[in-house]
Coordinates of C-alpha atoms in Angstrom, one line a residue:
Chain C
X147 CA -103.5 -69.3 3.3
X148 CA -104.7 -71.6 6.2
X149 CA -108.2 -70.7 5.2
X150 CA -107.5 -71.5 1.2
X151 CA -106.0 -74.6 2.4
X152 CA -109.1 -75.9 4.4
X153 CA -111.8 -74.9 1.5
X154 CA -109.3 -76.7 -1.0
X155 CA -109.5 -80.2 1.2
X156 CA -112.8 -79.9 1.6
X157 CA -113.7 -79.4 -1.3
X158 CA -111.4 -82.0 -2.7
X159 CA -113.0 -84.8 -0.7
X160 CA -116.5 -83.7 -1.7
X161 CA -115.2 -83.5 -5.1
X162 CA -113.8 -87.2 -4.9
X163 CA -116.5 -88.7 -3.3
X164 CA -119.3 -87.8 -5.3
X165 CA -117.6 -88.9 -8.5
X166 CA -117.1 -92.0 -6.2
X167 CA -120.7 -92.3 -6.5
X168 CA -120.9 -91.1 -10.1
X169 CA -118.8 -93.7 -11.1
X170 CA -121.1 -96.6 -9.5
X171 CA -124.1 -95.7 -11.5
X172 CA -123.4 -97.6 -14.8
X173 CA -122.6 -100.6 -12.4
X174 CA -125.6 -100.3 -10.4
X175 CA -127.6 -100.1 -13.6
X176 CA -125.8 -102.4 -14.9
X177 CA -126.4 -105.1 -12.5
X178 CA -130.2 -103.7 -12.2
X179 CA -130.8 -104.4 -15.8
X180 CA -129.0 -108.2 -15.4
X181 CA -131.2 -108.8 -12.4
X182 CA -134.6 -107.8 -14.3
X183 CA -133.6 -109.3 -17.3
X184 CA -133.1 -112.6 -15.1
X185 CA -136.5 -111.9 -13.4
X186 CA -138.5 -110.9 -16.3
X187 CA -138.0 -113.0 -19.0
X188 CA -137.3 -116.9 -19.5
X189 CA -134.5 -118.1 -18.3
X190 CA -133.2 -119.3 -21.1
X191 CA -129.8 -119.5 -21.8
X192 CA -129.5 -116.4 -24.4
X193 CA -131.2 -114.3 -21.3
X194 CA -128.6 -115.4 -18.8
X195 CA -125.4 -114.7 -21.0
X196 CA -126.9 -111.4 -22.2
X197 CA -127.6 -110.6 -18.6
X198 CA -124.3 -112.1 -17.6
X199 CA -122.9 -109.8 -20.8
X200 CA -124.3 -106.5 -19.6
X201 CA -123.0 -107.0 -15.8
X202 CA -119.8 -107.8 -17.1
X203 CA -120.0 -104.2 -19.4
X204 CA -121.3 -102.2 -16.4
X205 CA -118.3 -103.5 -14.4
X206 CA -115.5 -102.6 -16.7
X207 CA -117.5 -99.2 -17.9
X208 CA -117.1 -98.9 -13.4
X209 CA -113.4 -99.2 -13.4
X210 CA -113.0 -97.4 -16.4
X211 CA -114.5 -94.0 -14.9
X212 CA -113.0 -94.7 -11.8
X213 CA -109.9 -94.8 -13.7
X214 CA -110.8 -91.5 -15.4
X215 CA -111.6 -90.2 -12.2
X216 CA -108.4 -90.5 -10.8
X217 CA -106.4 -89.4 -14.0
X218 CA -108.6 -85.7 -13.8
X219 CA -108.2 -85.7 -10.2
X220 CA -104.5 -85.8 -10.8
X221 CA -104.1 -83.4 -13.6
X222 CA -106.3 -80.9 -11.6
X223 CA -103.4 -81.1 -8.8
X224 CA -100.8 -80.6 -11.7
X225 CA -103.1 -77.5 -12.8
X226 CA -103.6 -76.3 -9.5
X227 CA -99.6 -76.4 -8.6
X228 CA -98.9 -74.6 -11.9
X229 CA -101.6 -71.9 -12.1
X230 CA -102.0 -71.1 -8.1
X231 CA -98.3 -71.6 -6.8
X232 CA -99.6 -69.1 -4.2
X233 CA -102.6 -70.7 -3.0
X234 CA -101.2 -74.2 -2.3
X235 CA -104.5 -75.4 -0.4
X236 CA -104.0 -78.8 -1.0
X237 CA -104.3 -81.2 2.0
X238 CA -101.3 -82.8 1.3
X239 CA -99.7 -78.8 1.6
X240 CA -101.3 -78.5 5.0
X241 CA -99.8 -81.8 6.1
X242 CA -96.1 -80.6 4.8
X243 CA -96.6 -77.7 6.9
X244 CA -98.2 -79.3 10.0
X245 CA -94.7 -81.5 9.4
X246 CA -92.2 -78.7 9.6
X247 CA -94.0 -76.8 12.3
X248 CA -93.9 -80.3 14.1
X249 CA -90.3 -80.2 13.4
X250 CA -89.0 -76.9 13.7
X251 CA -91.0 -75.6 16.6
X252 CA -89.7 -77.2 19.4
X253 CA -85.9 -76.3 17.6
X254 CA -87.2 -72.8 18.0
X255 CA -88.2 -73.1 21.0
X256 CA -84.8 -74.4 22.4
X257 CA -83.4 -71.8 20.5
X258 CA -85.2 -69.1 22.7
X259 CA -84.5 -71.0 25.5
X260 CA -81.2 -70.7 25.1
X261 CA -81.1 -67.1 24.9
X262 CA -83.4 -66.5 27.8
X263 CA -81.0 -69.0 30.0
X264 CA -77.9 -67.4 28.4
X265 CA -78.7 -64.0 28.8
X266 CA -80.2 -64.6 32.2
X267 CA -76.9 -66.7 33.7
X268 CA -74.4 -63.9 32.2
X269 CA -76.3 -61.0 32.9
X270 CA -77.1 -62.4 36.8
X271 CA -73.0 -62.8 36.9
X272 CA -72.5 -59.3 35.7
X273 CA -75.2 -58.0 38.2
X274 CA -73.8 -60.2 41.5
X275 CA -69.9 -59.0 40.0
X276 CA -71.3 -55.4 40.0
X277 CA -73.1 -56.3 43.3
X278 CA -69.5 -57.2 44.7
X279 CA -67.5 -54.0 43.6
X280 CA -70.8 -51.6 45.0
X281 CA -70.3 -53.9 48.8
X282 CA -66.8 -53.4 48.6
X283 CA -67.1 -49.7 47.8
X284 CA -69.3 -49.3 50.6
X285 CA -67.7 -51.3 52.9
X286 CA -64.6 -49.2 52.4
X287 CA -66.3 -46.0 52.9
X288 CA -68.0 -47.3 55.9
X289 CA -64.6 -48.9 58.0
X290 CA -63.8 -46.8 60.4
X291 CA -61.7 -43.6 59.0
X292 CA -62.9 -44.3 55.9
X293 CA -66.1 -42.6 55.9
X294 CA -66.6 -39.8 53.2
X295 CA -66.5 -36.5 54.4
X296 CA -65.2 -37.5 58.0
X297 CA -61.6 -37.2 56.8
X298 CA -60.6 -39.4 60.3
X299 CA -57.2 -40.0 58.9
X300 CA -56.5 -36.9 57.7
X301 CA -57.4 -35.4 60.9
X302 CA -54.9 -37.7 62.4
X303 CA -52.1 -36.9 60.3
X304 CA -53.1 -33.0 60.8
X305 CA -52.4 -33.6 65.1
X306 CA -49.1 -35.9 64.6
X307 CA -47.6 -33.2 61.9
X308 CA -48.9 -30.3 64.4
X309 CA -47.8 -32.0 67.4
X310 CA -44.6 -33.0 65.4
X311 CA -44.5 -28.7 64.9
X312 CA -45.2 -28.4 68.3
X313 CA -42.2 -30.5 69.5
X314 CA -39.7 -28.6 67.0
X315 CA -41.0 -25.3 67.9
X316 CA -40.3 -25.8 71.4
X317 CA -36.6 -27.5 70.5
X318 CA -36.4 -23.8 68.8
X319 CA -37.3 -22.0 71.8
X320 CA -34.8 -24.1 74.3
X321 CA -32.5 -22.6 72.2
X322 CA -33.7 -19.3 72.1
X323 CA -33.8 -19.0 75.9
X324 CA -30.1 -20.8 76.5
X325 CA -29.1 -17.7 74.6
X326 CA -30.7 -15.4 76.4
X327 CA -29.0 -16.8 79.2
X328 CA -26.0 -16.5 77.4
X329 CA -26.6 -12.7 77.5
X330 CA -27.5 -12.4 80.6
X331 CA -24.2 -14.0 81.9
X332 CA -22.3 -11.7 79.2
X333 CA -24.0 -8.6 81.1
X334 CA -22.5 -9.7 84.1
X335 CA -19.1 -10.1 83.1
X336 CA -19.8 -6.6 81.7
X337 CA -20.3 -5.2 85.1
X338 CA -17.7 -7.8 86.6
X339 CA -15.7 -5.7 84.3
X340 CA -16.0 -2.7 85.7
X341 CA -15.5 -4.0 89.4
X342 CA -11.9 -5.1 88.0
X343 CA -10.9 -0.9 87.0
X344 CA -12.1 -0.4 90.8
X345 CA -10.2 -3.0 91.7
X346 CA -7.4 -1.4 89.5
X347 CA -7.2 1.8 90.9
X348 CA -7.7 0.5 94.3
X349 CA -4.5 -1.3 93.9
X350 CA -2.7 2.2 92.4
X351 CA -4.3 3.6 95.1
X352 CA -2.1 0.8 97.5
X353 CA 1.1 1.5 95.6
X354 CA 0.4 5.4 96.1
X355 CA -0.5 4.8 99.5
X356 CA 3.2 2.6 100.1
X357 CA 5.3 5.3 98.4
X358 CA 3.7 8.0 100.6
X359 CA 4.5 5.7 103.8
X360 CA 8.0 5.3 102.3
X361 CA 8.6 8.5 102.6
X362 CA 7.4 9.4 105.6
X363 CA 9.3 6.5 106.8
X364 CA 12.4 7.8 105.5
X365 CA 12.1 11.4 107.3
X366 CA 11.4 9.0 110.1
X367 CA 14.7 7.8 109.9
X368 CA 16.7 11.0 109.3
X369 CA 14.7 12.2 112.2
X370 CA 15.8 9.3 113.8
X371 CA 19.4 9.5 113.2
X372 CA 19.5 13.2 114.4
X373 CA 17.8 12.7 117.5
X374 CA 21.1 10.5 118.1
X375 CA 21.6 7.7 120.6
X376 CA 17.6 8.8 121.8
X377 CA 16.3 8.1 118.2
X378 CA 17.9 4.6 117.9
X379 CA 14.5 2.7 118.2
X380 CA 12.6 4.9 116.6
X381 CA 15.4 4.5 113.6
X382 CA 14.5 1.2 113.9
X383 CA 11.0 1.6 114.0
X384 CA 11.5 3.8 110.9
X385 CA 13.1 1.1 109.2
X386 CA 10.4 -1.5 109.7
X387 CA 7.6 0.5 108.5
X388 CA 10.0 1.4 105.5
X389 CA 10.2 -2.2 104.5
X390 CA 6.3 -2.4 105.2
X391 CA 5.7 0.4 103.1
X392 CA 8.2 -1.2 100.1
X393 CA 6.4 -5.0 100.9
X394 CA 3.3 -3.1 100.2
X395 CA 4.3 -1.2 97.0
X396 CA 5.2 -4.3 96.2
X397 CA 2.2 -6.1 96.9
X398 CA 0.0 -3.1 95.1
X399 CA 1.9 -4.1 91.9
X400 CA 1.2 -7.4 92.0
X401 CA -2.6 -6.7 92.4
X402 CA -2.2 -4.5 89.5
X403 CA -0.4 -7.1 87.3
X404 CA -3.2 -9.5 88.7
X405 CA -6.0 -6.9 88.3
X406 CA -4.8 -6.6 84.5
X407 CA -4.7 -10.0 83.9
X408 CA -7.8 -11.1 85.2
X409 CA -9.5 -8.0 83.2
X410 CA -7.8 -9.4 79.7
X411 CA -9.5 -12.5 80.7
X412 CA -12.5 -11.1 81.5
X413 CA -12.0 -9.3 78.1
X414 CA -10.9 -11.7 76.0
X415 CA -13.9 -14.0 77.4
X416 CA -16.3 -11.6 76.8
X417 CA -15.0 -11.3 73.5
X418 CA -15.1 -14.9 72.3
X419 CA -19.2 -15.0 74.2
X420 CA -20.2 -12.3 72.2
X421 CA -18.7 -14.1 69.2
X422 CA -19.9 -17.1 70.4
X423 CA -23.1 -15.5 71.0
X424 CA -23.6 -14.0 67.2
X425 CA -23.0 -17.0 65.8
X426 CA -25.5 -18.9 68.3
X427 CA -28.1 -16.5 67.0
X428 CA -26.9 -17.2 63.2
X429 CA -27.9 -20.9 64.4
X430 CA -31.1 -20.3 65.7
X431 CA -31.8 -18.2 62.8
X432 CA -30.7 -20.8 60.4
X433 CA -32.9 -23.8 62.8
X434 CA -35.7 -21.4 62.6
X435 CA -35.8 -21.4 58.8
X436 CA -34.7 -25.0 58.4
X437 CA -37.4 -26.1 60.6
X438 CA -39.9 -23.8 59.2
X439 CA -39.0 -25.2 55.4
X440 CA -39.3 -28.4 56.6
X441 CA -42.5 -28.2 58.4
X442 CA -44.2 -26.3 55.3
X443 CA -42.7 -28.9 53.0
X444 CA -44.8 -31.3 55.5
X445 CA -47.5 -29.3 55.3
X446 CA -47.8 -29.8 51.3
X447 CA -47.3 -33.3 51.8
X448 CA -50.0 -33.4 54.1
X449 CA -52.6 -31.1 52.4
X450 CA -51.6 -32.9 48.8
X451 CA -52.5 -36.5 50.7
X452 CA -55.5 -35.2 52.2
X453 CA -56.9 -33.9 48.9
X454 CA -55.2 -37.4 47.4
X455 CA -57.8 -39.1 50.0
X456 CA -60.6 -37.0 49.5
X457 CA -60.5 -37.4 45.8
X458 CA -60.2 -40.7 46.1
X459 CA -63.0 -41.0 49.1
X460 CA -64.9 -38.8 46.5
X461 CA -64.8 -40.8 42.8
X462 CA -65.0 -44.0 45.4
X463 CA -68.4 -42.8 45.9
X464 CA -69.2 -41.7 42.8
X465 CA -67.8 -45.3 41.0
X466 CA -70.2 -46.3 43.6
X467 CA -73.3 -44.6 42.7
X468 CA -72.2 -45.2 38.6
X469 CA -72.3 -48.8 39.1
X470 CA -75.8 -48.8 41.1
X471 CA -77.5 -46.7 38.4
X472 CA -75.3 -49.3 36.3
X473 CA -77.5 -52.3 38.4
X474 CA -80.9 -50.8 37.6
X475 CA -80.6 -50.8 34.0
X476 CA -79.6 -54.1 34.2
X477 CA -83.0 -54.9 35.4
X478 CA -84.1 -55.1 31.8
X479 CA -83.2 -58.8 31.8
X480 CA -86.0 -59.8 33.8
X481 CA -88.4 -58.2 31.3
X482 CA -86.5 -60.0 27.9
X483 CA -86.7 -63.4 29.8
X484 CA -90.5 -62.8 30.8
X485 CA -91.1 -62.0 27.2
X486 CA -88.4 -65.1 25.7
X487 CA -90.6 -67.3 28.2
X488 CA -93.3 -66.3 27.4
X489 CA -92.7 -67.2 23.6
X490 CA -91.3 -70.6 24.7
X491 CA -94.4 -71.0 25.9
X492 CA -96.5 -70.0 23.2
X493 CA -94.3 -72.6 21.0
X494 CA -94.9 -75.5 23.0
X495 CA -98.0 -74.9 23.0
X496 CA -98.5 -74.7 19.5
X497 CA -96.4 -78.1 18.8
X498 CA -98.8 -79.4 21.6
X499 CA -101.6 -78.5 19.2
X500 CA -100.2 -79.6 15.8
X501 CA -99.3 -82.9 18.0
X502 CA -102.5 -83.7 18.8
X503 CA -105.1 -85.7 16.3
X504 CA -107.7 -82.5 14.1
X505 CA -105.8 -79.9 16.5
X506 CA -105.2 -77.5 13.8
X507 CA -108.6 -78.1 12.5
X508 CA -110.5 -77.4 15.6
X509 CA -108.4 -74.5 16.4
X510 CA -109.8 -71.3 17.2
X511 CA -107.3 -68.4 16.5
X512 CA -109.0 -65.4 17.9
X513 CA -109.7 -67.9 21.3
X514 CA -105.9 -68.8 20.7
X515 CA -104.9 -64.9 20.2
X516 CA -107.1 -63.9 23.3
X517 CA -104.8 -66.8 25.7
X518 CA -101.8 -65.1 23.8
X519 CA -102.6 -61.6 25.2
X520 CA -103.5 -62.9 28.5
X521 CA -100.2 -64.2 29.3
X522 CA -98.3 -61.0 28.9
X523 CA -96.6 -59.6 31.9
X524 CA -95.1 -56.3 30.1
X525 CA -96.3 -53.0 28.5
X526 CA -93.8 -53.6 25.3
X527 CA -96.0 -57.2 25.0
X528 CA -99.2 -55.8 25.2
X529 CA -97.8 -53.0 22.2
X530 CA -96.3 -55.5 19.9
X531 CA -99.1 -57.3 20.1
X532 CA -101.4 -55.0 18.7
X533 CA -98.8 -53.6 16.3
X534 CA -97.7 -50.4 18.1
X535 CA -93.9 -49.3 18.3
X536 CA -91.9 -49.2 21.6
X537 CA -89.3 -46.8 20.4
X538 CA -91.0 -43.9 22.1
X539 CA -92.1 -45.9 25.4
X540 CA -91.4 -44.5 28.1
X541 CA -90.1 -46.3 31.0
X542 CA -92.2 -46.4 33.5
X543 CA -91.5 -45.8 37.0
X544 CA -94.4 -45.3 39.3
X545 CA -95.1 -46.7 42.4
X546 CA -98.7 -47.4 44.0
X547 CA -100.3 -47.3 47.7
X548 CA -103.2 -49.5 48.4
Chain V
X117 CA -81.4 -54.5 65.7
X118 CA -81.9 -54.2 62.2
X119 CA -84.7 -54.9 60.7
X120 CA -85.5 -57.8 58.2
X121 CA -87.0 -58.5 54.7
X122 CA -88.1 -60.8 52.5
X123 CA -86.9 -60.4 48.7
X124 CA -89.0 -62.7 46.6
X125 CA -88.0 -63.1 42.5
X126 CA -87.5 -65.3 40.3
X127 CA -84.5 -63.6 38.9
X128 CA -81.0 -63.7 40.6
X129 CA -79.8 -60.6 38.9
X130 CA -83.5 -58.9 39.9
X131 CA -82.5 -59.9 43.6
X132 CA -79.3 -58.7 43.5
X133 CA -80.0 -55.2 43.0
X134 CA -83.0 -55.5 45.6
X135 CA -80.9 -56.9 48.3
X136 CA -78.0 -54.3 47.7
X137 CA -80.0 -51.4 48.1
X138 CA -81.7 -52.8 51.0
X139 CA -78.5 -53.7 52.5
X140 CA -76.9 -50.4 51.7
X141 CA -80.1 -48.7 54.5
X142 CA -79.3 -51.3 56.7
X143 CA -81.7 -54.0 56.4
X144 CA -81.3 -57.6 56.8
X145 CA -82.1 -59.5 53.8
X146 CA -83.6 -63.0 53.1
X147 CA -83.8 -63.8 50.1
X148 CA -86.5 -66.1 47.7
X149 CA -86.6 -67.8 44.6
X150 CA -90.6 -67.9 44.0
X151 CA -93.3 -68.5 45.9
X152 CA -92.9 -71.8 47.4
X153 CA -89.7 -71.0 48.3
X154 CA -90.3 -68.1 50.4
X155 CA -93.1 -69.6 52.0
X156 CA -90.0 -71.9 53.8
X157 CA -88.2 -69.3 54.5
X158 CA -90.5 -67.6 56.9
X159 CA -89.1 -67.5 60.3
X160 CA -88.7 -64.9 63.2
X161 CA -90.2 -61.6 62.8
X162 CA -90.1 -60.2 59.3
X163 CA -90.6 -56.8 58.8
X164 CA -91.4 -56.3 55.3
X165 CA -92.1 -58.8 51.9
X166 CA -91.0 -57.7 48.5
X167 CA -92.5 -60.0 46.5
X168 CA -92.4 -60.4 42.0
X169 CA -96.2 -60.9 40.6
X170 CA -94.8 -63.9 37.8
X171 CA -92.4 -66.1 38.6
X172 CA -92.7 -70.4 38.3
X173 CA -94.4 -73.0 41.2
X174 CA -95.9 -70.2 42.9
X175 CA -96.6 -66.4 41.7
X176 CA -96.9 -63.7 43.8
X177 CA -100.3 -63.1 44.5
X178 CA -100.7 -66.8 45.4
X179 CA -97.8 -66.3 47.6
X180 CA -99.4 -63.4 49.5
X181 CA -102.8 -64.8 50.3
X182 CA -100.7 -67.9 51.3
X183 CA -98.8 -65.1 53.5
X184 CA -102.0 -63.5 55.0
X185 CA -102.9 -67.1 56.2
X186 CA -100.3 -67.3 58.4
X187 CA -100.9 -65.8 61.8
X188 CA -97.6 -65.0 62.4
X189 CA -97.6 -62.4 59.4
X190 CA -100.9 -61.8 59.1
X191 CA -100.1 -57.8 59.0
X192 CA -96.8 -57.9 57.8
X193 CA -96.8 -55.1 55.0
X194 CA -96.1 -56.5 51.2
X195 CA -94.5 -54.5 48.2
X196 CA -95.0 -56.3 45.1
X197 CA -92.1 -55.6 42.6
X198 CA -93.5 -56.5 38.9
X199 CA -92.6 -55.6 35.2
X200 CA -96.6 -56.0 35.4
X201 CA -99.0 -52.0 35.1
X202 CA -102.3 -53.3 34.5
X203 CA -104.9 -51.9 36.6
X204 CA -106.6 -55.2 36.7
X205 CA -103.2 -57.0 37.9
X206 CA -102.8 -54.3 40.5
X207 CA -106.5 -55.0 41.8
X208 CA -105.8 -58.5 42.4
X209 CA -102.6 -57.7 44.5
X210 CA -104.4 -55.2 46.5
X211 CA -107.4 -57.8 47.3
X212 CA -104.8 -60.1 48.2
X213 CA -103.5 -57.7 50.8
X214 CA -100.6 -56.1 48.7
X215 CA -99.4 -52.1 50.0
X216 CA -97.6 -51.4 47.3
X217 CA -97.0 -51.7 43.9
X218 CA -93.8 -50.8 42.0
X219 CA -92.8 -51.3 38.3
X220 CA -90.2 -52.3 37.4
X221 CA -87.6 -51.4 36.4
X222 CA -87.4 -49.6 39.8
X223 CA -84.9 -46.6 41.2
X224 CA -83.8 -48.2 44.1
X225 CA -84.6 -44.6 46.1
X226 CA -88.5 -44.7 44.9
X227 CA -88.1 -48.5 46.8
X228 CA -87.0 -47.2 49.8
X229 CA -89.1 -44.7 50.0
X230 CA -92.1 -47.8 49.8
X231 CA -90.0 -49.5 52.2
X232 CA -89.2 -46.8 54.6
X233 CA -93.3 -45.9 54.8
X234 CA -94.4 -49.3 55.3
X235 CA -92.1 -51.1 57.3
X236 CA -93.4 -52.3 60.9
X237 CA -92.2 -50.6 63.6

């Protein structure tokens, strides 16, 4: 269309001026034909009005074709508008559109501007947000006890709840070994026990012993008593070992009421230990279990907070690792605002070349095309360029040693 | 002591994800907005450059022979980091003095395995 628009002007002032020129001749002769008359014949006053006459002719015959001139010229425009709506290659056509391109090329160019610096300002927000949460992540994992797979507080809270076991299993043994004291004493009241039936029969043996002195005391005394005047001390000594013999009978019952007491104490002691003592090990059987529930109730706790941690230590890192692979894709900014910029460019450019006075006319596209293609920074440029599709592009990732 | 690197790009967002990664290994990070810039911003011992090819008042392979001018970091290795392929592009880093080149957009392991193998000592 450019092209049809350059032949039409060109040809259009051609056209114009050599009907400029065609339109002078019947002047020129005109005026030719005056002058000779003037210089060839008398110059009488018949030749000068005749010449006078045909100058005058040759002038209005002048402005009458340049009249016509003008009035094909314009219905040639009209036919040209009508027949070839398609092929406007008027120069007034090519000045519209030098207008509008003056006009709406540096809106466009704003426009992408606007995109670029949008898309750049949010997309740098999100990145330095993202960039934020992955520092955060990482710093969390990195404190100490934090780090993944190191478990620090978990360990910790292992050694308190097994030193915590520790302390309660030993409470449990104290009281395992005050019973076993408990037995002990118990089997030595059991012995003590059979000292007392000793004691017992030692204190029958007393009585037996007193009776049998009693007795032999008493023959003492009939012994005495018919031995006469002669026996008199002796019937007194008789006597005195009698009431020896009763003071000991006496005394042997006593240690045997005392000997029974003290072994119905002993009994009834031994009886309330060994209760005692059953329902001590009833205790320590019930501590045992209580303290075993509990400490397996801590140990659920425990193993269900260290999984808690781990899992969270565990999708910590992996939120961490999303939002880097997140960060890379978001590199794609810097290739749109290369291209967007690069556009910008090209616009200004452009306005720059409408701006400026035979611009269009003197410019050379496949120059202008080449400069085009020169500034491209990306792969997708270079393809669009000449036409070819990005959708099965592949991204590139290589890396090169010099 | 850690060791430090220069991130040059144009683009913040680009930046970003360069400096987390490289922060993630344990580097120190400086970062550049384009040429010029990073030119101010040399100072102390620099291990590394990561440097973009385009970017406004001064590209990248300006920026580098600029770099190799410089005594001070006259062997310091540079990685250029560009959406850029062409062979002829990757020429003129390497005559510039360029040791890498990596497209982008980049996994930020393939970077750090650049980084990792040219890094000074």
């Amino acid at each position: 269309m450019n092209t049809n628009s350059t032949d039409f002007a060109s040809f259009s002032r051609a056209y114009s001026q050599h009907f400029s020129i065609a339109a002078l001749i019947p002047v020129i002769i005109g005026l030719v034909s005056a002058v000779m008359i003037v210089l060839f014949s008398n110059t009488s006053t018949q030749g000068l009005f005749g010449a006078a006459l045909i100058a005058i002719l040759s002038i209005i015959s002048g402005v009458w074709c340049a009249k016509l001139h003008k009035k094909m010229q314009m219905s040639m425009r009209a036919f040209a508008n009508s027949v070839l709506p398609d092929e406007i290659t008027s120069t007034a056509s090519s000045q519209v559109v030098e207008e509008l391109c003056l006009h709406t090329l540096p809106i466009w160019s704003r426009q992408v501007e606007t995109v670029r610096s949008m898309t750049e300002t949010s997309l740098t927000d999100l990145t330095i947000r993202f960039a934020e949460i992955v520092n955060r992540l990482q710093a969390r994992n990195d404190a100490p006890g934090h780090a993944v797979g190191s478990h620090n507080d978990s360990t910790d809270m292992i050694s308190i709840f097994d030193s915590a076991e520790n302390s309660l299993q030993s409470v449990v043994e104290s009281l395992r070994s005050t019973q076993d004291g408990r037995t002990l004493i118990l089997d030595h009241v059991r012995v003590l026990t059979s000292y007392t039936e000793e004691l017992h029969s030692m204190s029958t043996d007393v009585a037996a012993v007193a009776a049998q002195t009693n007795l032999l005391a008493l023959n003492a005394a009939i012994e005495a008593a018919r031995a006469g005047e002669a026996g008199r001390g002796f019937a007194v000594v008789a006597d005195e070992v009698r009431k020896l013999s009763t003071l000991s009978s006496e005394t042997g019952k006593n240690m045997s009421k005392k000997v029974n007491i003290i072994n119905e104490a002993i009994a009834k002691t031994f009886e309330i230990s060994e209760k005692s003592a059953m329902e001590d090990s009833e205790v320590l059987k019930r501590s045992e279990n209580s303290v075993s529930d509990v400490l397996a109730t801590f140990t659920q706790i425990v193993e269900g907070l260290v999984q808690s941690t781990k899992t969270l230590q565990e999708e910590g890192h992996d939120i961490r690792c999303e939002i880097e692979e997140m960060l890379v894709a978001l590199q794609f900014q810097d290739r749109t605002s290369q291209i967007l910029n690069h556009i910008k460019v090209n616009l200004d450019d452009l306005e720059q070349v409408i701006v400026q006075k035979d611009g269009v006319d003197t410019l050379d596209i496949s120059d202008w095309l080449k400069k085009m293609e020169e500034g491209y920074a990306t792969t997708e440029q270079r393809r669009n360029h000449s036409g070819q599709s990005n959708a099965a592009l592949e991204t590139e990732q290589e890396i090169t040693f010099f | 002591m850690s060791k430090t690197i220069l991130v040059v790009d144009d683009s913040a967002s680009l930046r970003q994800v360069v400096s987390i990664s490289l922060r993630g290994a344990g580097y120190e990070v400086i970062e550049a907005c384009d040429g010029k810039d990073a030119l101010t911003k040399l100072k102390g011992k620099i291990h590394l450059v990561i440097s973009d090819v385009n970017m406004p008042n001064m590209d990248g392979i300006t920026f580098v022979k600029e770099l190799k001018k410089l005594s001070s970091y006259k062997f310091t290795p540079v990685i250029m980091l560009t959406t850029e392929s062409q062979e002829s592009k990757k020429a003129e880093g390497q005559a510039a003095g360029a040791k890498a080149w990596v497209v982008k957009p980049f996994q930020p392991a393939t970077m750090l395995a650049a980084v990792g193998k040219l890094i000074l000592p």
